[in-house]
Amino acid sequence: MNTFYIDSLDKIDEVAQAFLAEYADERVMAFYGEMGVGKTTFIKALCKALNIEDTVNSPSFAIVNEYHNQEDDIVYHFDFYRLKEEEEAYDMGYEDYLYSGHHCMIEWPEKIASLLPKGRLELHITEEMDGRRKLTIEKQ
């Protein structure tokens, strides 16, 4: 288990760089945390660190957004909040994404818990009493 702290939004890019340096080979990342804790904000910082040029925003209605950088690396950004049943993930072809070898950043992964691949990173984001964000990372 590893822990990172985001002291302020001014430091988020620095933390994203440090996180990616530590976990450079990881592709599937499941983000857990309360609504509004900063999952999408940290994913935006990770995409910036990966030189993604596309506009990064929550795929709340689309369920998945696809982003590219100049090297044509791909990041898939999922938001499963609106899924009512895991079976809906089958309909969108989740396996093609999660086993593609590209970065997959998943918000609300608990909605597809039994479908998540082994070897993924789980990032638990919590808000500390002083407003900082704590990221606890575990490999599953």
XYZ file of C-alpha atoms in Angstrom:
140
model
C 0.000 0.000 0.000
C 1.205 3.466 -0.871
C -0.141 6.890 0.094
C -0.022 10.291 -1.589
C -1.411 13.574 -0.293
C -2.743 16.421 -2.390
C -2.305 19.476 -0.186
C -4.073 21.846 -2.608
C -5.121 22.150 -6.236
C -1.828 23.981 -6.806
C -0.027 20.710 -5.974
C -2.237 18.268 -7.900
C -0.070 18.235 -11.043
C 3.009 17.497 -8.941
C 1.237 14.584 -7.239
C -0.006 13.262 -10.596
C 3.571 13.286 -11.942
C 4.861 11.476 -8.834
C 2.042 8.937 -9.032
C 2.736 8.154 -12.694
C 6.473 7.846 -12.020
C 5.709 5.284 -9.298
C 3.113 3.379 -11.317
C 4.352 3.854 -14.886
C 3.462 0.325 -15.987
C -0.044 0.240 -14.537
C -2.933 0.484 -16.956
C -6.205 -0.214 -15.118
C -6.939 2.160 -12.250
C -10.111 2.044 -10.177
C -10.944 5.274 -8.317
C -13.023 5.015 -5.142
C -14.349 7.916 -3.123
C -17.375 9.929 -2.162
C -19.122 12.172 -4.673
C -17.162 15.422 -4.959
C -13.947 14.149 -3.339
C -11.882 14.811 -6.462
C -11.781 11.640 -8.541
C -12.389 13.441 -11.841
C -10.060 16.283 -10.864
C -7.205 13.853 -10.205
C -7.918 11.980 -13.439
C -7.685 15.321 -15.286
C -4.269 15.892 -13.677
C -3.139 12.375 -14.660
C -4.250 12.981 -18.252
C -2.367 16.277 -18.297
C 0.759 14.459 -17.059
C 0.260 11.920 -19.873
C 0.216 14.825 -22.371
C -3.421 14.308 -23.284
C -4.527 17.225 -25.431
C -8.244 16.447 -25.511
C -10.644 18.124 -23.109
C -10.983 15.832 -20.109
C -14.325 15.786 -18.347
C -16.487 13.299 -16.527
C -18.177 10.804 -18.836
C -21.258 10.748 -16.593
C -23.694 10.326 -19.462
C -21.446 8.787 -22.116
C -20.059 6.244 -19.580
C -16.677 6.260 -21.349
C -14.568 9.013 -22.909
C -11.534 8.350 -25.068
C -8.577 10.731 -24.984
C -5.402 10.822 -27.124
C -2.007 12.488 -26.975
C 0.388 13.329 -29.834
C 2.041 9.921 -29.540
C -1.454 8.439 -30.037
C -1.465 6.934 -26.576
C -5.034 6.368 -25.470
C -6.705 6.915 -22.116
C -10.176 5.505 -21.506
C -12.045 7.346 -18.751
C -15.093 5.592 -17.326
C -17.854 6.786 -15.027
C -20.107 3.895 -14.045
C -22.181 5.907 -11.555
C -25.348 5.700 -13.647
C -25.179 1.936 -14.271
C -28.041 0.091 -12.656
C -26.683 -3.412 -13.315
C -23.273 -4.873 -14.165
C -24.761 -6.356 -17.319
C -24.859 -2.861 -18.813
C -21.046 -2.953 -18.909
C -21.244 -6.051 -21.131
C -23.431 -4.111 -23.576
C -20.740 -1.459 -23.983
C -17.979 -4.048 -24.510
C -16.041 -3.257 -21.337
C -13.551 -6.102 -21.982
C -12.306 -4.437 -25.158
C -11.345 -1.405 -23.096
C -10.049 -2.956 -19.876
C -7.882 -5.524 -21.649
C -6.656 -3.190 -24.415
C -3.326 -2.385 -22.772
C -4.235 1.311 -22.719
C -4.756 3.413 -19.608
C -8.229 2.822 -18.156
C -9.312 5.160 -15.375
C -12.545 4.062 -13.748
C -14.811 6.137 -11.539
C -17.431 4.239 -9.500
C -15.787 0.840 -10.103
C -17.915 -0.677 -7.350
C -20.751 -0.709 -9.919
C -18.849 -3.383 -11.906
C -16.935 -4.983 -9.025
C -17.000 -8.568 -10.285
C -15.874 -7.509 -13.779
C -12.712 -5.673 -12.738
C -9.492 -7.343 -13.856
C -6.941 -8.727 -11.443
C -3.743 -6.717 -11.261
C -5.545 -3.378 -11.248
C -4.672 -0.446 -9.021
C -7.284 0.694 -6.551
C -7.066 4.346 -5.543
C -9.118 5.367 -2.532
C -9.485 9.138 -2.276
C -10.632 10.671 0.987
C -10.829 14.195 2.307
C -8.801 14.893 5.431
C -10.042 17.182 8.213
C -7.792 19.976 6.916
C -9.162 19.685 3.365
C -6.213 17.788 1.893
C -6.956 14.743 -0.223
C -5.425 11.420 0.736
C -4.832 8.841 -1.980
C -4.338 5.291 -0.751
C -3.175 2.947 -3.491
C -3.331 -0.852 -3.466
C -2.621 -3.389 -6.203
C -5.351 -6.012 -6.529
